[in-house]
Amino acid sequence: MTTHGFDKDYWERHWRQERDGGPGSMGGNPPNPHLAREIGGLMPGTALDAGCGGGAEAIWLASHGWEVTAADISSEALARAADRAAASGAGERVRWVEADLGVWSPDTRFDLVMTHYAHPAMPQLEFYDRIAGWVAPGGTLLIVGHLHATGPGGHGEHGQHREHGGHGHHPPPEASVTSAAVVARLDDSEWEIVTAEEQVRTLSGHGGREAPLHDVVVRAVRRR
């Protein structure tokens, strides 16, 4: 049973609450640590950040020479991200697009398509299928998501789509996956799997409390 709509209204409210003084602002978060580890060695090219939220990952890519299209359903998130990019000096390399990723499609394919904890108003694995189609031949797909597990653990970090660990949210079942489930959607004849991992790291939440974040990380290269 779906517990979150993950539609435009949901995400606008989510980001508006943060703007109005909610603790633990997502807009100030550093880029996801998996990004540098997985992508840092690649030659810069064109990239799409699907569900860019506060823009930390898009800005990181732009600062490392990538030409980035950053898409999110929330105008609140994009405004904050664009301000942050301008302050960083990397804004000229990022194009911000307000879009519902369940229906929007880019007019080109990219050398890199990535998503970090993006939760659209469609089944999670179908969303990953959708964005995988936007990777150019020889390009890279990077998926960082919430690990689906029973019991406590696994707080979200970002937002279109992204929950914040400092708020104490647990990812709902419909927004979480396993690495095996993601890999199973990628045809062996079309994709080379480079990374398929499930990891636990620690985030600081309210009052300096630490919380575990259970991640799924899948990186794949399109063969053709």
Short mmCIF file of C-alpha atoms in Angstrom, two decimals:
data_model
loop_
_atom_site.label_atom_id
_atom_site.label_comp_id
_atom_site.label_asym_id
_atom_site.label_seq_id
_atom_site.Cartn_x
_atom_site.Cartn_y
_atom_site.Cartn_z
CA MET A 1 0.00 0.00 0.00
CA THR A 2 1.39 3.39 -1.02
CA THR A 3 2.03 5.68 1.95
CA HIS A 4 3.46 8.63 0.00
CA GLY A 5 2.10 10.22 -3.18
CA PHE A 6 5.50 11.63 -4.20
CA ASP A 7 3.70 14.05 -6.53
CA LYS A 8 4.48 17.71 -7.17
CA ASP A 9 2.36 18.93 -4.25
CA TYR A 10 4.14 16.57 -1.86
CA TRP A 11 7.60 17.77 -2.87
CA GLU A 12 6.70 21.46 -2.98
CA ARG A 13 5.39 21.19 0.58
CA HIS A 14 8.47 19.24 1.61
CA TRP A 15 10.90 21.89 0.32
CA ARG A 16 8.74 24.82 1.46
CA GLN A 17 8.81 23.48 5.02
CA GLU A 18 12.59 23.40 4.85
CA ARG A 19 12.77 26.94 3.52
CA ASP A 20 10.53 28.09 6.35
CA GLY A 21 12.94 26.92 9.00
CA GLY A 22 12.80 23.15 9.22
CA PRO A 23 15.95 21.76 10.85
CA GLY A 24 18.63 19.97 8.86
CA SER A 25 18.28 21.75 5.52
CA MET A 26 18.76 19.46 2.56
CA GLY A 27 19.82 22.42 0.46
CA GLY A 28 23.06 22.68 2.43
CA ASN A 29 24.01 19.00 2.33
CA PRO A 30 27.35 17.97 0.82
CA PRO A 31 27.28 15.79 -2.31
CA ASN A 32 26.63 12.13 -1.77
CA PRO A 33 29.95 10.37 -1.03
CA HIS A 34 29.17 7.56 -3.47
CA LEU A 35 29.27 10.08 -6.33
CA ALA A 36 32.97 10.92 -6.09
CA ARG A 37 33.88 7.29 -5.51
CA GLU A 38 31.95 6.01 -8.53
CA ILE A 39 32.27 8.90 -10.98
CA GLY A 40 35.46 10.72 -9.95
CA GLY A 41 37.63 8.78 -12.40
CA LEU A 42 35.44 9.33 -15.47
CA MET A 43 36.18 11.79 -18.25
CA PRO A 44 33.69 14.66 -17.94
CA GLY A 45 30.94 14.87 -20.54
CA THR A 46 27.21 15.46 -20.47
CA ALA A 47 25.21 14.42 -17.42
CA LEU A 48 21.63 14.27 -16.21
CA ASP A 49 20.85 14.44 -12.48
CA ALA A 50 17.37 12.91 -12.22
CA GLY A 51 15.66 14.28 -9.11
CA CYS A 52 18.39 16.77 -8.26
CA GLY A 53 16.80 18.19 -5.09
CA GLY A 54 19.08 20.81 -3.51
CA GLY A 55 21.63 20.39 -6.28
CA ALA A 56 24.70 19.18 -4.36
CA GLU A 57 25.51 16.38 -6.81
CA ALA A 58 24.81 18.46 -9.92
CA ILE A 59 27.08 21.22 -8.61
CA TRP A 60 29.81 18.71 -7.80
CA LEU A 61 29.70 17.40 -11.37
CA ALA A 62 29.73 20.90 -12.83
CA SER A 63 32.72 21.86 -10.68
CA HIS A 64 34.53 18.83 -12.11
CA GLY A 65 33.93 19.80 -15.73
CA TRP A 66 30.62 18.12 -16.57
CA GLU A 67 27.85 19.85 -18.52
CA VAL A 68 24.84 19.04 -16.36
CA THR A 69 21.09 18.97 -16.85
CA ALA A 70 19.51 18.87 -13.39
CA ALA A 71 15.81 17.97 -13.30
CA ASP A 72 13.38 18.00 -10.40
CA ILE A 73 9.63 18.26 -9.94
CA SER A 74 9.89 20.90 -7.21
CA SER A 75 10.32 24.56 -8.14
CA GLU A 76 11.24 25.21 -4.50
CA ALA A 77 14.13 22.74 -4.69
CA LEU A 78 15.33 24.10 -8.03
CA ALA A 79 15.33 27.71 -6.83
CA ARG A 80 17.45 26.76 -3.86
CA ALA A 81 19.76 24.63 -6.02
CA ALA A 82 20.24 27.41 -8.58
CA ASP A 83 21.15 29.91 -5.84
CA ARG A 84 23.66 27.46 -4.42
CA ALA A 85 25.17 26.83 -7.86
CA ALA A 86 25.55 30.54 -8.53
CA ALA A 87 27.32 31.00 -5.20
CA SER A 88 29.66 28.12 -6.02
CA GLY A 89 30.70 29.57 -9.35
CA ALA A 90 29.57 26.41 -11.18
CA GLY A 91 26.16 27.69 -12.24
CA GLU A 92 27.08 28.21 -15.90
CA ARG A 93 27.58 24.47 -16.36
CA VAL A 94 24.17 23.49 -14.99
CA ARG A 95 20.80 23.74 -16.73
CA TRP A 96 17.90 23.48 -14.26
CA VAL A 97 14.72 21.82 -15.53
CA GLU A 98 11.42 21.65 -13.66
CA ALA A 99 9.95 18.33 -14.74
CA ASP A 100 7.91 15.36 -13.59
CA LEU A 101 10.34 12.56 -14.39
CA GLY A 102 7.48 10.09 -14.68
CA VAL A 103 6.31 11.76 -17.89
CA TRP A 104 9.13 14.08 -19.03
CA SER A 105 11.83 12.84 -21.37
CA PRO A 106 15.02 14.61 -22.45
CA ASP A 107 15.63 15.32 -26.13
CA THR A 108 19.08 13.74 -26.03
CA ARG A 109 20.97 10.95 -24.29
CA PHE A 110 23.78 11.55 -21.82
CA ASP A 111 27.26 10.27 -21.00
CA LEU A 112 26.08 9.97 -17.38
CA VAL A 113 22.62 9.60 -15.90
CA MET A 114 22.47 9.54 -12.13
CA THR A 115 19.89 9.62 -9.39
CA HIS A 116 20.27 9.83 -5.61
CA TYR A 117 17.28 8.77 -3.50
CA ALA A 118 14.81 9.99 -6.11
CA HIS A 119 11.21 8.95 -5.40
CA PRO A 120 8.78 9.77 -8.21
CA ALA A 121 5.05 9.08 -8.30
CA MET A 122 5.62 5.77 -10.11
CA PRO A 123 7.02 2.37 -9.08
CA GLN A 124 10.67 2.75 -8.07
CA LEU A 125 12.12 0.07 -10.38
CA GLU A 126 10.09 1.38 -13.32
CA PHE A 127 11.61 4.79 -12.67
CA TYR A 128 15.08 3.26 -12.88
CA ASP A 129 14.10 1.55 -16.14
CA ARG A 130 12.99 4.90 -17.48
CA ILE A 131 16.15 6.85 -16.69
CA ALA A 132 18.37 3.99 -17.91
CA GLY A 133 16.95 4.63 -21.37
CA TRP A 134 18.50 8.10 -21.31
CA VAL A 135 22.11 6.80 -21.15
CA ALA A 136 24.08 7.09 -24.39
CA PRO A 137 26.04 4.08 -25.75
CA GLY A 138 29.23 3.81 -23.72
CA GLY A 139 27.70 6.00 -21.02
CA THR A 140 27.22 5.37 -17.31
CA LEU A 141 24.15 4.88 -15.15
CA LEU A 142 24.55 5.57 -11.43
CA ILE A 143 21.72 4.71 -9.05
CA VAL A 144 21.95 5.43 -5.34
CA GLY A 145 18.80 4.41 -3.51
CA HIS A 146 17.38 3.28 -0.23
CA LEU A 147 17.94 -0.36 0.67
CA HIS A 148 14.71 -2.24 1.20
CA ALA A 149 14.92 -4.01 4.53
CA THR A 150 12.55 -5.08 7.27
CA GLY A 151 12.91 -3.57 10.70
CA PRO A 152 14.50 -0.26 11.74
CA GLY A 153 17.24 1.53 9.85
CA GLY A 154 17.70 3.20 6.49
CA HIS A 155 16.90 6.90 6.80
CA GLY A 156 16.56 8.96 3.64
CA GLU A 157 18.88 11.84 2.87
CA HIS A 158 17.76 14.06 0.03
CA GLY A 159 14.73 15.10 -1.99
CA GLN A 160 12.07 15.17 -5.88
CA HIS A 161 12.27 13.08 -4.36
CA ARG A 162 14.52 12.96 -1.50
CA GLU A 163 13.93 12.47 2.21
CA HIS A 164 16.28 13.89 4.82
CA GLY A 165 17.97 11.73 7.43
CA GLY A 166 17.95 14.49 10.00
CA HIS A 167 14.18 14.39 10.03
CA GLY A 168 14.13 10.78 11.16
CA HIS A 169 12.19 9.44 8.16
CA HIS A 170 12.34 5.80 7.21
CA PRO A 171 11.99 5.17 3.48
CA PRO A 172 8.58 3.65 2.74
CA PRO A 173 8.69 0.21 1.10
CA GLU A 174 7.61 1.55 -2.29
CA ALA A 175 10.65 3.88 -2.35
CA SER A 176 13.26 1.24 -1.48
CA VAL A 177 14.94 -1.52 -3.46
CA THR A 178 17.75 -4.07 -3.31
CA SER A 179 20.86 -4.10 -5.48
CA ALA A 180 19.79 -7.45 -6.93
CA ALA A 181 16.41 -6.03 -7.94
CA VAL A 182 18.05 -3.11 -9.73
CA VAL A 183 20.62 -5.28 -11.51
CA ALA A 184 17.90 -7.69 -12.63
CA ARG A 185 16.34 -4.85 -14.65
CA LEU A 186 19.56 -4.29 -16.65
CA ASP A 187 19.91 -6.67 -19.60
CA ASP A 188 23.34 -8.36 -19.70
CA SER A 189 23.52 -7.83 -23.45
CA GLU A 190 23.14 -4.07 -23.02
CA TRP A 191 24.85 -3.33 -19.70
CA GLU A 192 28.11 -4.08 -17.93
CA ILE A 193 27.61 -3.97 -14.16
CA VAL A 194 30.55 -2.20 -12.51
CA THR A 195 29.19 -1.76 -8.98
CA ALA A 196 26.30 -3.48 -7.21
CA GLU A 197 26.58 -2.91 -3.46
CA GLU A 198 24.57 -2.45 -0.32
CA GLN A 199 26.26 -0.30 2.30
CA VAL A 200 25.58 1.33 5.64
CA ARG A 201 26.94 4.76 6.51
CA THR A 202 26.16 7.24 9.27
CA LEU A 203 24.46 10.62 9.12
CA SER A 204 24.12 13.23 11.83
CA GLY A 205 20.55 14.16 12.66
CA HIS A 206 18.77 16.40 15.16
CA GLY A 207 20.91 17.42 18.12
CA GLY A 208 23.97 15.68 16.71
CA ARG A 209 22.34 12.26 16.95
CA GLU A 210 23.73 9.77 14.48
CA ALA A 211 21.54 7.53 12.35
CA PRO A 212 22.42 4.70 9.95
CA LEU A 213 21.69 5.17 6.27
CA HIS A 214 21.28 1.95 4.30
CA ASP A 215 22.24 2.50 0.66
CA VAL A 216 21.95 0.61 -2.59
CA VAL A 217 24.62 1.62 -5.12
CA VAL A 218 24.52 0.37 -8.71
CA ARG A 219 26.80 1.63 -11.48
CA ALA A 220 26.53 0.22 -14.98
CA VAL A 221 27.95 1.06 -18.41
CA ARG A 222 25.79 0.79 -21.52
CA ARG A 223 27.47 -1.50 -24.02
CA ARG A 224 25.50 -0.28 -27.02
#
